[in-house]
Short mmCIF file of C-alpha atoms and ligand atoms in Angstrom, two decimals:
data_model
loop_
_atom_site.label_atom_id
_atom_site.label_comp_id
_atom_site.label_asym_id
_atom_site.label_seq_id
_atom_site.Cartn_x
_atom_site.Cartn_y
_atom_site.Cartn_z
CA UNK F 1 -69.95 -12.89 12.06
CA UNK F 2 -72.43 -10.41 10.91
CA UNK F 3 -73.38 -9.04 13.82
CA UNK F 4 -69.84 -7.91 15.76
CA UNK F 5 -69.88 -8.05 19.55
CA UNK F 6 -67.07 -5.50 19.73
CA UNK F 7 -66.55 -2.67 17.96
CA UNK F 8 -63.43 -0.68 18.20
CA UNK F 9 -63.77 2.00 15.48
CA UNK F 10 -64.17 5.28 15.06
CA UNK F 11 -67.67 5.16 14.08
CA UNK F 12 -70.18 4.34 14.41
CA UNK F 13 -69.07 3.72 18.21
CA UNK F 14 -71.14 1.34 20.21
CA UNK F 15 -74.68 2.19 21.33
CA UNK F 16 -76.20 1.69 24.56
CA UNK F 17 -79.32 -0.21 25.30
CA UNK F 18 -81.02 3.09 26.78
CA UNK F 19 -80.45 4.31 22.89
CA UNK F 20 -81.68 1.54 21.11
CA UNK F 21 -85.07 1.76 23.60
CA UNK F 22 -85.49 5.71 22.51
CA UNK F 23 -84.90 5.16 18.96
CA UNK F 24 -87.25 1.67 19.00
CA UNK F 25 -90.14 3.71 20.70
CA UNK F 26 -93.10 5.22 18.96
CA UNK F 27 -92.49 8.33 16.74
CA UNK F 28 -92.70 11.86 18.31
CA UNK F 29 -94.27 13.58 15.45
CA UNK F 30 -92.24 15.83 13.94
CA UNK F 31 -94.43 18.88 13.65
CA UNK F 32 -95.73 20.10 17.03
CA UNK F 33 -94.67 20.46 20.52
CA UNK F 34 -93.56 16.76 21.19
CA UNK F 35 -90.65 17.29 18.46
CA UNK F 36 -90.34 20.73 19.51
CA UNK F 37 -88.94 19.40 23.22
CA UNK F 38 -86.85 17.03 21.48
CA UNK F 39 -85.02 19.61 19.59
CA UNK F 40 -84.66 22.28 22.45
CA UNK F 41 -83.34 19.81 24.28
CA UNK F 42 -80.70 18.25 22.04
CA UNK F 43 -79.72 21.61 20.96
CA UNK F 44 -79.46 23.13 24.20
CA UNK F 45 -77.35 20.26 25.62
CA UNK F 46 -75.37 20.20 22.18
CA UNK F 47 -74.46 23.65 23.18
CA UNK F 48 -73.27 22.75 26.56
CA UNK F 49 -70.83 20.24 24.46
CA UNK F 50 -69.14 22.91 22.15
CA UNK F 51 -69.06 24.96 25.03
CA UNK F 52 -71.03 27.86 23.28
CA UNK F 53 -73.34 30.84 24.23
CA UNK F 54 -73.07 33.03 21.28
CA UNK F 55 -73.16 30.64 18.58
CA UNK F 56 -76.61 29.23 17.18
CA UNK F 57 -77.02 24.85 16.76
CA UNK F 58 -78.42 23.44 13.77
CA UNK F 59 -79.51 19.75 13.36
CA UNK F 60 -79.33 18.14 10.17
CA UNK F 61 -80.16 14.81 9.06
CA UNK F 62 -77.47 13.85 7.69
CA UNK F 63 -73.88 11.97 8.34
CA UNK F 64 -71.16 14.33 9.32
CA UNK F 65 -70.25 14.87 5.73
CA UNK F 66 -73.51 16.72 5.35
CA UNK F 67 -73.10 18.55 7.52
CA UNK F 68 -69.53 19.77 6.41
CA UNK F 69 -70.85 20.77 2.80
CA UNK F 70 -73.65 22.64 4.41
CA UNK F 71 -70.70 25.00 5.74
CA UNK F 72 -69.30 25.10 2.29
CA UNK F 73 -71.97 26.03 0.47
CA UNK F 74 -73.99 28.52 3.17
CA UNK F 75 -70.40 30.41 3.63
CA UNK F 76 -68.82 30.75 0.31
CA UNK F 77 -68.99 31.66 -3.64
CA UNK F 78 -67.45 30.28 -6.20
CA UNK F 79 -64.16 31.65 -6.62
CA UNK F 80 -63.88 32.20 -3.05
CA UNK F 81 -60.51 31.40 -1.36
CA UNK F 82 -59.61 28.97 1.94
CA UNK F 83 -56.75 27.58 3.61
CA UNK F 84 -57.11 23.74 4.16
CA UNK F 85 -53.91 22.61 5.95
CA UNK F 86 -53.64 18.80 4.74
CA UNK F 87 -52.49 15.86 7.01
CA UNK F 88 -54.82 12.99 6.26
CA UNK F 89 -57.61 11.83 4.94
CA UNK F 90 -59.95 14.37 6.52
CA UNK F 91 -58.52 17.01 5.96
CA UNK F 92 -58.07 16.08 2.40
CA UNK F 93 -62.21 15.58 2.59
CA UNK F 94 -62.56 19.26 3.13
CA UNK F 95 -59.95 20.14 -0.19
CA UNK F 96 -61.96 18.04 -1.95
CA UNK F 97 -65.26 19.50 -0.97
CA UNK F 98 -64.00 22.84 -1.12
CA UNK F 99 -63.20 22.28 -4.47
CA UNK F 100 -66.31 20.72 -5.86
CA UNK F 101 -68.08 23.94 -4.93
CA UNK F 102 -65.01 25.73 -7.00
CA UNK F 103 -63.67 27.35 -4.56
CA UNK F 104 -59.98 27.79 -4.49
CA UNK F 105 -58.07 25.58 -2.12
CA UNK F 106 -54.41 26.65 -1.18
CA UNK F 107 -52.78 24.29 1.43
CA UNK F 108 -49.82 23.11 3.41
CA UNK F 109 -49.00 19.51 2.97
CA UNK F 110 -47.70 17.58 6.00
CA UNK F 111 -46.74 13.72 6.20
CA UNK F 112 -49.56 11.59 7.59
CA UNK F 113 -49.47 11.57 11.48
CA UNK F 114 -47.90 14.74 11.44
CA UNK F 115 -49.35 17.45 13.82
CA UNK F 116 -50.08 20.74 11.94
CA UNK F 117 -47.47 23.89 12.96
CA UNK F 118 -50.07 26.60 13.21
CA UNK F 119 -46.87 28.95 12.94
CA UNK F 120 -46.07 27.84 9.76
CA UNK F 121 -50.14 28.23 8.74
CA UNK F 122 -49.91 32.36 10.05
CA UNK F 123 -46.72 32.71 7.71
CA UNK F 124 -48.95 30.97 4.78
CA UNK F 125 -51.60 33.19 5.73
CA UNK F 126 -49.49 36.70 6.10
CA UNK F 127 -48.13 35.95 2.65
CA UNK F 128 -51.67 35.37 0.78
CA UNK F 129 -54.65 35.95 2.91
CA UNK F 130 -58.48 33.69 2.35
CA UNK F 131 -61.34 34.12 3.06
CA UNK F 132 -61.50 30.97 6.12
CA UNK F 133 -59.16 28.28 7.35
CA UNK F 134 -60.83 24.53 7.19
CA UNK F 135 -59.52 22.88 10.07
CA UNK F 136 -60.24 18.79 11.17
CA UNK F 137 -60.02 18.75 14.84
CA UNK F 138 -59.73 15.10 15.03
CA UNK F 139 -57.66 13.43 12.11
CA UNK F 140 -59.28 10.08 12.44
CA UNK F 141 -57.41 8.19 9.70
CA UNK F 142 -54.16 8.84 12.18
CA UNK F 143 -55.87 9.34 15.34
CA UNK F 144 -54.01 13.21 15.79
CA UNK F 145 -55.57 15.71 17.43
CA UNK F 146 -54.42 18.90 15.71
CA UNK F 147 -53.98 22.36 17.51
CA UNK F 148 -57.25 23.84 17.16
CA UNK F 149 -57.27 26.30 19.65
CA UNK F 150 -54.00 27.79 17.65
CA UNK F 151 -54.65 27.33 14.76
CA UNK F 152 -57.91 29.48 15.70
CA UNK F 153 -55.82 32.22 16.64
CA UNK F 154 -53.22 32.43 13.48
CA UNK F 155 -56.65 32.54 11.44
CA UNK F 156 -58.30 35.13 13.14
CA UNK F 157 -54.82 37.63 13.32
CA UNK F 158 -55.23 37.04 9.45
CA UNK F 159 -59.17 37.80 9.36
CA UNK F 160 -59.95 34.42 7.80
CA UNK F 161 -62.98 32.70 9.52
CA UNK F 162 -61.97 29.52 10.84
CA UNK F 163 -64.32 26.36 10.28
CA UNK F 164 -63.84 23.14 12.04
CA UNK F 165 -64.48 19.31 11.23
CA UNK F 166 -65.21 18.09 15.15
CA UNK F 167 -67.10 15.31 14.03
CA UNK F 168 -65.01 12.76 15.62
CA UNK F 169 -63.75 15.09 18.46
CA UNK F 170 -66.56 16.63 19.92
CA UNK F 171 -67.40 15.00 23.64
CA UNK F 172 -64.06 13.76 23.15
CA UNK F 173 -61.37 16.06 23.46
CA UNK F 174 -61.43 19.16 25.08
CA UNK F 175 -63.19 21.48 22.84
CA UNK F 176 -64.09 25.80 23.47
CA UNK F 177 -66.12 26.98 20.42
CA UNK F 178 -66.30 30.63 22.23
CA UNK F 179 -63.26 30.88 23.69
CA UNK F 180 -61.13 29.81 20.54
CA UNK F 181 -62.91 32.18 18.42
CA UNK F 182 -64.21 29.21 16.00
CA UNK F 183 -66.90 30.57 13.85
CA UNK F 184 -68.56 27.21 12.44
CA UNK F 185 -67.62 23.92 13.81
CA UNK F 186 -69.61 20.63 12.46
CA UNK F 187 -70.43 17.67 14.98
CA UNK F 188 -71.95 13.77 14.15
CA UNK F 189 -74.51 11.47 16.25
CA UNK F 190 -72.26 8.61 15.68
CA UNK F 191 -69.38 9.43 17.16
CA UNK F 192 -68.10 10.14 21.01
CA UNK F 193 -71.90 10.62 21.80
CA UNK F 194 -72.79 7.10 20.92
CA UNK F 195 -76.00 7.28 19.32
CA UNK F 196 -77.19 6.65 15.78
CA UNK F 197 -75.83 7.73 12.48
CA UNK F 198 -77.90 9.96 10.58
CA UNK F 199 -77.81 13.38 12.42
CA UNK F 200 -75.52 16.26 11.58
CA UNK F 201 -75.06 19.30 14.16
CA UNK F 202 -73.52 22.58 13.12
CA UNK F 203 -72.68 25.84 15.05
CA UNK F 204 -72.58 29.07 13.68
CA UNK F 205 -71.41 32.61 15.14
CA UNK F 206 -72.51 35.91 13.95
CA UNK F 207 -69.41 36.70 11.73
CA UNK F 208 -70.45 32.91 9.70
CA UNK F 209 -74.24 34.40 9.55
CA UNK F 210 -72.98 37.50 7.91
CA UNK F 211 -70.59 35.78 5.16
CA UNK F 212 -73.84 33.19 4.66
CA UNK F 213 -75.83 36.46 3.68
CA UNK F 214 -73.71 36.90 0.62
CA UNK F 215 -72.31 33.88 -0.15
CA UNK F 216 -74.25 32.42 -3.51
CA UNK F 217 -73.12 28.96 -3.61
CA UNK F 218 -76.71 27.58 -4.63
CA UNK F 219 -78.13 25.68 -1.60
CA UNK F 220 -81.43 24.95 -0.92
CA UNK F 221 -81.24 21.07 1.51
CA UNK F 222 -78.87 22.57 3.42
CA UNK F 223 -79.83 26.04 3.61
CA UNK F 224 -79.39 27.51 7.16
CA UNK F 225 -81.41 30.28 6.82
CA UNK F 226 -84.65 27.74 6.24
CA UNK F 227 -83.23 25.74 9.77
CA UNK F 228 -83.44 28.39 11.13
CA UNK F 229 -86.86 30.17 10.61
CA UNK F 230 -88.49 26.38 11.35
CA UNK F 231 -86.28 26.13 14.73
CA UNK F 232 -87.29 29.48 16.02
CA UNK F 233 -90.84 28.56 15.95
CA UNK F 234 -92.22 28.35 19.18
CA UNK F 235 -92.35 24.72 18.37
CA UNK F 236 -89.32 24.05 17.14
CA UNK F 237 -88.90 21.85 13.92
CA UNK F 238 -86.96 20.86 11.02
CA UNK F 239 -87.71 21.88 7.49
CA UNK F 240 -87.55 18.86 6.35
CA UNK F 241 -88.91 15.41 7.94
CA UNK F 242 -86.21 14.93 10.06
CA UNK F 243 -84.61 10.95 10.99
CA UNK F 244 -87.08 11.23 14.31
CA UNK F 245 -85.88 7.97 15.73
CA UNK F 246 -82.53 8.52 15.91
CA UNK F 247 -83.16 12.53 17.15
CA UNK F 248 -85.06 10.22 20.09
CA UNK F 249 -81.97 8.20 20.32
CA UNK F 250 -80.10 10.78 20.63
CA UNK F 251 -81.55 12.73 23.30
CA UNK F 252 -80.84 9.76 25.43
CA UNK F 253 -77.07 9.66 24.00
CA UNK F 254 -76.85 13.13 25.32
CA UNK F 255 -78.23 12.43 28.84
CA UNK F 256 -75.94 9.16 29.46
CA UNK F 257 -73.54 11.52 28.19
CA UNK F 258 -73.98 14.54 30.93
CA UNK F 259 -74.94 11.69 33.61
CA UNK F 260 -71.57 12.74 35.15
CA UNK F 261 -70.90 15.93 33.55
CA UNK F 262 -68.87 16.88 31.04
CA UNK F 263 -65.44 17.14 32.46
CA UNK F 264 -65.67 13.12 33.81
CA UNK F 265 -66.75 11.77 30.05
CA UNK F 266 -63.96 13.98 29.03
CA UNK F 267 -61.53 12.15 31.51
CA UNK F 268 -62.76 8.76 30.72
CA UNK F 269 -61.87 9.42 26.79
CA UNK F 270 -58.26 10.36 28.54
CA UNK F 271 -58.21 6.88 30.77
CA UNK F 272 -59.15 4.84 27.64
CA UNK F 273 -56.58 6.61 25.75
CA UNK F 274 -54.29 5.82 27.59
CA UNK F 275 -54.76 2.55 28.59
CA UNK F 276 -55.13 1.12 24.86
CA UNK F 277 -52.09 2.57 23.97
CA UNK F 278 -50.15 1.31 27.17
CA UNK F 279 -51.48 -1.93 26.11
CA UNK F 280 -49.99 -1.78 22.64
CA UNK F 281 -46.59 -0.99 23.56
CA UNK F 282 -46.80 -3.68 26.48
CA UNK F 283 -47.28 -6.02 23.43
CA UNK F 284 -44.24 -4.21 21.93
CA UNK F 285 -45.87 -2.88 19.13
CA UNK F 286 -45.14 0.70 17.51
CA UNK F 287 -47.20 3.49 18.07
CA UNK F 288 -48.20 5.87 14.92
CA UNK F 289 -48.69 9.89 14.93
CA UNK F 290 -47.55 12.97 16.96
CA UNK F 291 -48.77 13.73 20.23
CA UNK F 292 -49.87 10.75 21.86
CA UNK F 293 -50.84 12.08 25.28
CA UNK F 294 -53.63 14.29 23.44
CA UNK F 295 -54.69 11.91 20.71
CA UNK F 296 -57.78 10.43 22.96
CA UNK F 297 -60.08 9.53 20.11
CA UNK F 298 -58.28 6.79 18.14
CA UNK F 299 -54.54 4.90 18.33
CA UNK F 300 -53.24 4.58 15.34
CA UNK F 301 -50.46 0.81 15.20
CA UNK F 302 -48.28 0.10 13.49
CA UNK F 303 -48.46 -3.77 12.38
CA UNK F 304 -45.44 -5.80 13.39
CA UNK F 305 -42.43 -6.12 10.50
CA UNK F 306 -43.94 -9.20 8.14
CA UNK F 307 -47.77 -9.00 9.18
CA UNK F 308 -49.86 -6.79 6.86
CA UNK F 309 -52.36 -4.68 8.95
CA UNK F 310 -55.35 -5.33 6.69
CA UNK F 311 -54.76 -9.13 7.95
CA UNK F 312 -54.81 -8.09 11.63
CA UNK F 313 -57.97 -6.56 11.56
CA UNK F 314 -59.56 -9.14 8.98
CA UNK F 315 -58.29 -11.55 11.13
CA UNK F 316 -59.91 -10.26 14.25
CA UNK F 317 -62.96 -9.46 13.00
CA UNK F 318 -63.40 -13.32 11.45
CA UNK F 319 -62.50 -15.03 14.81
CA UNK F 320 -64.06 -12.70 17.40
CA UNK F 321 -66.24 -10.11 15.73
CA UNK F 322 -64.13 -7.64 16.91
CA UNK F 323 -63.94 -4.58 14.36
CA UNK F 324 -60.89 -2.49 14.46
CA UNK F 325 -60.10 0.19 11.50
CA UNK F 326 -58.05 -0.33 8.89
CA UNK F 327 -55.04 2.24 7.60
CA UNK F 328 -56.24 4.76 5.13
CA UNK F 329 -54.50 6.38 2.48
CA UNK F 330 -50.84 5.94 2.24
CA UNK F 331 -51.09 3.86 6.04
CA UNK F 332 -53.14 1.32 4.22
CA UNK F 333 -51.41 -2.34 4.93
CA UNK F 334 -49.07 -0.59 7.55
CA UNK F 335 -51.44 1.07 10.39
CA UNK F 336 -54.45 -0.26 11.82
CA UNK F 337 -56.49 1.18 14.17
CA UNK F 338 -58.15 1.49 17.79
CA UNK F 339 -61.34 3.62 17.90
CA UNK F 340 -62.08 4.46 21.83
CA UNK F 341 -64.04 7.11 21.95
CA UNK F 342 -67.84 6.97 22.44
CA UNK F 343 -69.54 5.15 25.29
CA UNK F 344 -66.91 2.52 26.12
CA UNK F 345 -66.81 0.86 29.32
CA UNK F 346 -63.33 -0.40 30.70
CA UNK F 347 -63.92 -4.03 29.81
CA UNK F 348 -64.46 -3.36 26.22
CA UNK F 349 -61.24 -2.13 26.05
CA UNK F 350 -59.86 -5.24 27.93
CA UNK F 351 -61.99 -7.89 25.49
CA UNK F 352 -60.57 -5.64 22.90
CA UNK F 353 -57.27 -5.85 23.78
CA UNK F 354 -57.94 -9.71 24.40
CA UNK F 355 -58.49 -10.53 21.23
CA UNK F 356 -55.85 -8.76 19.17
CA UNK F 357 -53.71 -10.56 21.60
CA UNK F 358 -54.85 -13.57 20.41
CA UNK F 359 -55.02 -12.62 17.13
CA UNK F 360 -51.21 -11.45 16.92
CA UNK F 361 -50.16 -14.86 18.03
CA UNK F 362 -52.40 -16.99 15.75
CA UNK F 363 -50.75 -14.56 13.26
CA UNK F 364 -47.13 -15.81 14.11
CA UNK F 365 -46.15 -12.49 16.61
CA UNK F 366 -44.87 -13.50 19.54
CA UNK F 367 -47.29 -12.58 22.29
CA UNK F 368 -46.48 -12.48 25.95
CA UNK F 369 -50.44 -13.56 26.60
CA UNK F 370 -52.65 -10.95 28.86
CA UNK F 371 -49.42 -8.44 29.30
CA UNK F 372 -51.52 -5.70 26.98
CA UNK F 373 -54.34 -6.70 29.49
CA UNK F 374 -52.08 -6.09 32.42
CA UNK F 375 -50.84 -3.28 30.73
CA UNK F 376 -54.67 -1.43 30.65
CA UNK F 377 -55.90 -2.84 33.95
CA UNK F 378 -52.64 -0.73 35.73
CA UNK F 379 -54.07 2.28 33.91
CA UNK F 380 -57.65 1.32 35.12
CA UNK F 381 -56.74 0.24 38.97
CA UNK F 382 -54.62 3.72 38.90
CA UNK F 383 -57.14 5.97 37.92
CA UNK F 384 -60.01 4.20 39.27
C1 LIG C 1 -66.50 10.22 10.69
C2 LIG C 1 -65.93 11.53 10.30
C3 LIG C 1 -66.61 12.42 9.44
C4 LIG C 1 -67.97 12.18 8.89
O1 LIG C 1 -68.16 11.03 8.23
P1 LIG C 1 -69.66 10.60 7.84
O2 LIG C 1 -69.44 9.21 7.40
O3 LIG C 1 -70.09 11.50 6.77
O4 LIG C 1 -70.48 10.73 9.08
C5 LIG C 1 -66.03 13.63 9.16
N1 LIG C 1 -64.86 13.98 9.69
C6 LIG C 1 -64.18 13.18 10.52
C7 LIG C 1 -62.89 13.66 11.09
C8 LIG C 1 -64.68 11.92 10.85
O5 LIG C 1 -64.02 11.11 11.68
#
């Protein structure tokens, strides 16, 4: 099937037909005051979402990744040291960026699905201090959600700025740019907001203004100073020519998204969570990573002794379109993966849940049929 009906992955997440209609309508031309509402408005809201006053909100277009290396290269200069604490593949994304800018990477390595011990990060810091502390919020290749908040805290006791990845997180997980003291923290269209790829959002505090002013990685795309003379124009624009349709798509992501407020899409990512992974162990299948009960953006499986994981989801996907993530990294052929965050309604996580039963038994696992179904609708009919 080329065109899957389901998709449970963790991005892009499945987009609503009030998106598709923004992004399909006519083009708001991008210099002027049509595009200049656009961007207040997705900037303004975006700053509702990282829970931020003081910190300004660039938009990018980009994929998340972009919008990462604009950090790297508008904070630092070669030679420059930071602190990447590594336990997966995106955190291992920001070493390897790092590094391609030369900076100098020291690190902490902990086992995939580990959660990060931000005590163990101050002592690393006490002993040899950097310049910032690269953090992933949301560890998407083992669906952790790592300590942020104290992490924040061990990094600014040792003066380092501290720099998030909350690409897969933000609208997600509870997330307090201002109150955690975060000083840059990068977000993506695709991901819990459910619009479009192509559109990278970055906040920035005063302290991360200040270390752009002398940082001289060369930059010139990504330059944040040049964002941000064109969006303090009393029309605000983009530098460049901006992806328009999916900025238009995305202003409609954002208002499904505060329909209810932020604390009920917040608590729907919890339900979800929750319910997938009670489904999964009603099917009596292992459950992968620390700290399930805060891990609301993906659920990382384990495949059942004898079945390789890559089947599962190949298998899936050829018989009901149904896209699940594979394992990454050392967790390739042993962990698949459940993306729910993003606008998912209970049922998809039932015809989700559906079909991997299915799947498991045409793969030889003994299924009790619907009990992961059961499983989800008690979490459903409970919280409902
Ligand atoms: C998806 C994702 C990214 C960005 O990936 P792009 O493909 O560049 O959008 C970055 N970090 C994390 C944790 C992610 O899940």
């Amino acid at each position: 099937m080329n065109r899957p009906e389901i998709i449970l992955a963790p991005g892009p997440t499945p987009i609503p037909p009030e998106v598709f209609l923004a992004q399909g309508s006519p083009l708001v031309y991008h210099r002027g005051p049509g595009f200049g509402d656009l961007m207040r408005d997705v900037a303004g809201r975006l700053k509702v979402l990282y829970r931020t006053e003081r910190a300004d909100v660039l938009l990018m277009t980009s994929s998340g990744t972009g919008g990462l290396e604009s950090a790297i290269q508008n904070l630092f200069s070669p030679g420059d040291e930071v602190f990447v604490p590594l336990a997966g593949f995106f955190a291992d994304r920001w070493k390897r960026l790092a590094e391609a800018h030369g900076l100098v990477v020291r690190s902490i390595e902990y086992e995939w699905g580990r959660r990060i011990v931000p005590d163990e990060v101050a002592a690393a810091l006490a002993e040899h201090p950097v310049k910032a502390v690269l953090l992933t919020q949301s560890e998407t290749s083992t669906g952790v959600i790592q300590p942020v908040e104290e992490l924040a805290r061990v990094a600014n006791e040792a003066g380092a700025m501290v720099v998030v990845d909350a690409v897969s997180s933000l609208g997600a997980v509870p997330f307090e740019f201002d109150a955690w003291g975060i000083d840059v923290a990068v977000g993506g269209s695709q991901k819990a907001l459910s619009a479009s790829p192509g559109i990278a959002f970055v906040a920035i505090t005063e302290r991360a203004w200040a270390a752009h002013e002398t940082a001289t990685l060369p930059r010139f795309y990504f330059d944040w100073s040049t964002y941000r003379r064109f969006a303090e124009l009393k029309d605000p624009e983009n530098p460049w020519t901006p992806a328009i349709s999916v900025m238009q798509g995305l202003q409609a992501a954002l208002e499904l998204y505060f329909q209810d407020g932020l604390d009920a899409a917040l608590l729907r990512h919890r339900t979800l969570s929750r319910a997938v992974k009670q489904g999964i162990e009603a099917l009596g299948l292992d459950l992968f990573g620390e700290g399930l009960e805060d891990n609301w953006t993906v659920t990382a499986i384990r495949a059942p002794e004898g079945l390789d994981a890559d089947t599962i989801s190949d298998r899936i996907r050829a018989d009901f379109g149904c896209i699940l993530a594979p394992g990454q990294g050392p967790l390739k052929g042993t962990v698949f993966r459940i993306g729910h965050f993003g606008y998912f309604s209970e049922l998809d996580i039932i015809r989700g849940l559906a079909a991997l039963e299915m799947t498991l038994e045409r793969l030889g696992y003994p299924v009790k049929r619907g009990s992961a179904v059961a499983a989800a609708e008690g979490v459903f009919q409970e919280t409902a």
